[in-house]
Amino acid sequence: MSAENPTILPGSDANGSISRVNGGAKAESSNLGTFGVKSGLAQMLKGGVIMDVVNAEQARIAEEAGACAVMALERIPADVRRDGGVARMSDPKMIQEIMEAVTIPVMAKVRIGHIVEAQILQAIGVDYIDESEVLTPADNAHHINKHNFKVPFVCGCKNLGEALRRISEGAAMIRTKGEAGTGNVVEAVHHQRTVQSEIKRVSTMSDEELYAYAKEIQAPFHLLKETARLKRLPVVNFAAGGVATPADAALMMQLGSDGVFVGSGIFKGENHAKRARAIVEAVAHFNDPKTLAAVSTDLGEAMVGITISDNMKGGRMADKGW
Amino acid sequence: MSNSPSQRKLVTVGVLAIQGAFSEHLNQVSHLSLQPPYSHSVELSAKLVKRPEDLSQCQVLILPGGESTVIAMGCRRVGLFEPLREWVRSGKPVWGTCAGMILLSNQATGGKKGGQELIGGVDIRVNRNGYGAQIFSFETNLSMPCLEQVGDHRPFPGVFIRAPVVERLLHSKLEPSSSSSTFSATTESGTSTPIEKVTSYGGDGAAEKEEEGLIISYADPQPPTESDQSAKRPPLEVLATLQDDLDLPQQSTPPTTTDSRIVALKQGNIMVTSFHPELTSDRRILSYFIEKVALPAIL
């Protein structure tokens, strides 16, 4: 835990940078959609579980289980892998049905770099946008300039450099990528361990070393320096990609995650409601093995996990993102 | 000359840590410097509250922001709900921010299907997430005359995130306010509320009633009537209101009435703010709560 609360990053309010490309999405009023309220919502989600849901019924199960938000999408990552083809933003109708069904925040995914999908999701009023490697990228060089939106964005990362590049583009929340749709937590652990160990390294660096390291990991210097000062990412950092059991979720919390995304793990396993609730309790009490034992008991079959390799169906989603 | 720490009275400030932004509150409490006279007599410590046994070690409590439904369910699951209600009933000091404010309200609308449990304590009805979706979250400076008591009353940076809106005050006994010149000592005028027909309800503890498409959650088994509430309850004191000229876009509950512009209140030893002082580096509201509300109540 850092010694002080992260402060609002300089030059990153909604009006800080206005590009012609998507100026149509610029904030109308200076006090709306500031970086403070964007990153602040992520702070409100901490210690919670964000669950992938494909319809209003699943969203209600998630809400009753204690999810702090839901991710509305047409196909969960495991099905994206199975079906192949191009995975895109979900139909706004389905997202709106979920928004009407629950009172917790509703997130939805856009393809990497797809500015217009993001404008559409902002127009229908989703609470958070995930610019996600789980969908097929729309731009193989650029991510969305997220400062131009009032709605906040979460983005995936595999390491500190990628996290800070996304924050520099305006992401108000980060999640480590893991490997979505596998039910295999190994990559989520790898990415979280990587980010945490890089933060530990930079926290003892001099400015000279930080300048050099910023170049090496292709991160903006001012964000790297802020990370070193805070001894954590300047925004909230959740874990994602392969969490299937309460124990997986608690593991990610013990490794320093602020909260957990669970994608395919709940609705691909048995006993959805019970498993969802168990994961919520595991995150809230991640340091209490007795509670973890109790909530892990008698949940039925977890989703069938797959071994992660370059030639698995759907490939390595985590490699998407630049 | 200050007393050694061992001669100071240790006061433990608990921060409910089921879900949400509890570490921010913990950090602020840990870094708070008390002013005289307390700087010489009180030693503060901060503690996360995850279980009933944690709560029993605290003298002061903070309910953080987060998702109020998640926090309520989590409290119920670990057996914290009744101890929290007992805390409030017994008049111990507590401050709720955002989700914490919802939980400390006696009535809430806009909750999930089936209603949600409230701890209760403050005679207000709030509309959960009343400003609308996240894109209507905003920052604005707030004028808070009460902060004069802890140094200065420069505008306080108000950070509102999917914040609750006060729909109405549930009784009319107001502190003739030292705090808000814009507020008159009456709420009777059919101010605001879109739902007037609250007559009955069922359920156990978390009573809820669906009226005209809205779900109202109650904290108490008996809905308060305004007359007997006014007689027995401490007065409501308004600590901050949104500026009249604050220009917010279209919202589900436009804060056009006097009640719905209220964003900070105190009733007895309970303080609620619909915004998030813990997300800023400004500790004046925490100072006010600790030094002017909590410590006088327990020392």
PDB file of C-alpha atoms in Angstrom, chain A residues 8 10-11 15 55-56 60 123 127 131 136 138 155 158 164-165 180 224 280 284 290 299 311 314:
ATOM      1  CA  ILE A   8      -4.735  13.332 -10.351  1.00  0.00           C
ATOM      2  CA  PRO A  10      -1.034  16.497 -14.575  1.00  0.00           C
ATOM      3  CA  GLY A  11      -2.330  17.447 -17.972  1.00  0.00           C
ATOM      4  CA  ASN A  15      -9.946  18.909 -22.106  1.00  0.00           C
ATOM      5  CA  ASN A  55     -27.426 -11.167 -21.030  1.00  0.00           C
ATOM      6  CA  ALA A  56     -29.613  -9.488 -18.410  1.00  0.00           C
ATOM      7  CA  ARG A  60     -28.699 -10.150 -12.301  1.00  0.00           C
ATOM      8  CA  ALA A 123     -23.369   7.662 -26.434  1.00  0.00           C
ATOM      9  CA  ASP A 127     -19.918   3.409 -17.223  1.00  0.00           C
ATOM     10  CA  GLU A 131     -10.253  -1.332 -24.989  1.00  0.00           C
ATOM     11  CA  THR A 136      -9.959  -8.415 -32.819  1.00  0.00           C
ATOM     12  CA  ALA A 138      -9.107  -2.531 -35.424  1.00  0.00           C
ATOM     13  CA  CYS A 155      -6.841  -1.291 -20.746  1.00  0.00           C
ATOM     14  CA  LYS A 158       1.584  -7.425 -19.675  1.00  0.00           C
ATOM     15  CA  LEU A 164       2.183   3.390 -18.519  1.00  0.00           C
ATOM     16  CA  ARG A 165       1.704   3.785 -22.285  1.00  0.00           C
ATOM     17  CA  ALA A 180      -8.509 -14.717 -21.507  1.00  0.00           C
ATOM     18  CA  LEU A 224       7.416   6.266 -14.538  1.00  0.00           C
ATOM     19  CA  VAL A 280     -16.627 -12.265  -4.407  1.00  0.00           C
ATOM     20  CA  ALA A 284     -12.959  -9.560   0.059  1.00  0.00           C
ATOM     21  CA  LYS A 290     -10.365 -20.278   6.653  1.00  0.00           C
ATOM     22  CA  LEU A 299     -18.633 -25.610  -5.958  1.00  0.00           C
ATOM     23  CA  ASN A 311      -0.864 -22.794 -31.275  1.00  0.00           C
ATOM     24  CA  GLY A 314      -7.544 -18.373 -30.759  1.00  0.00           C
TER      25      GLY A 314
END
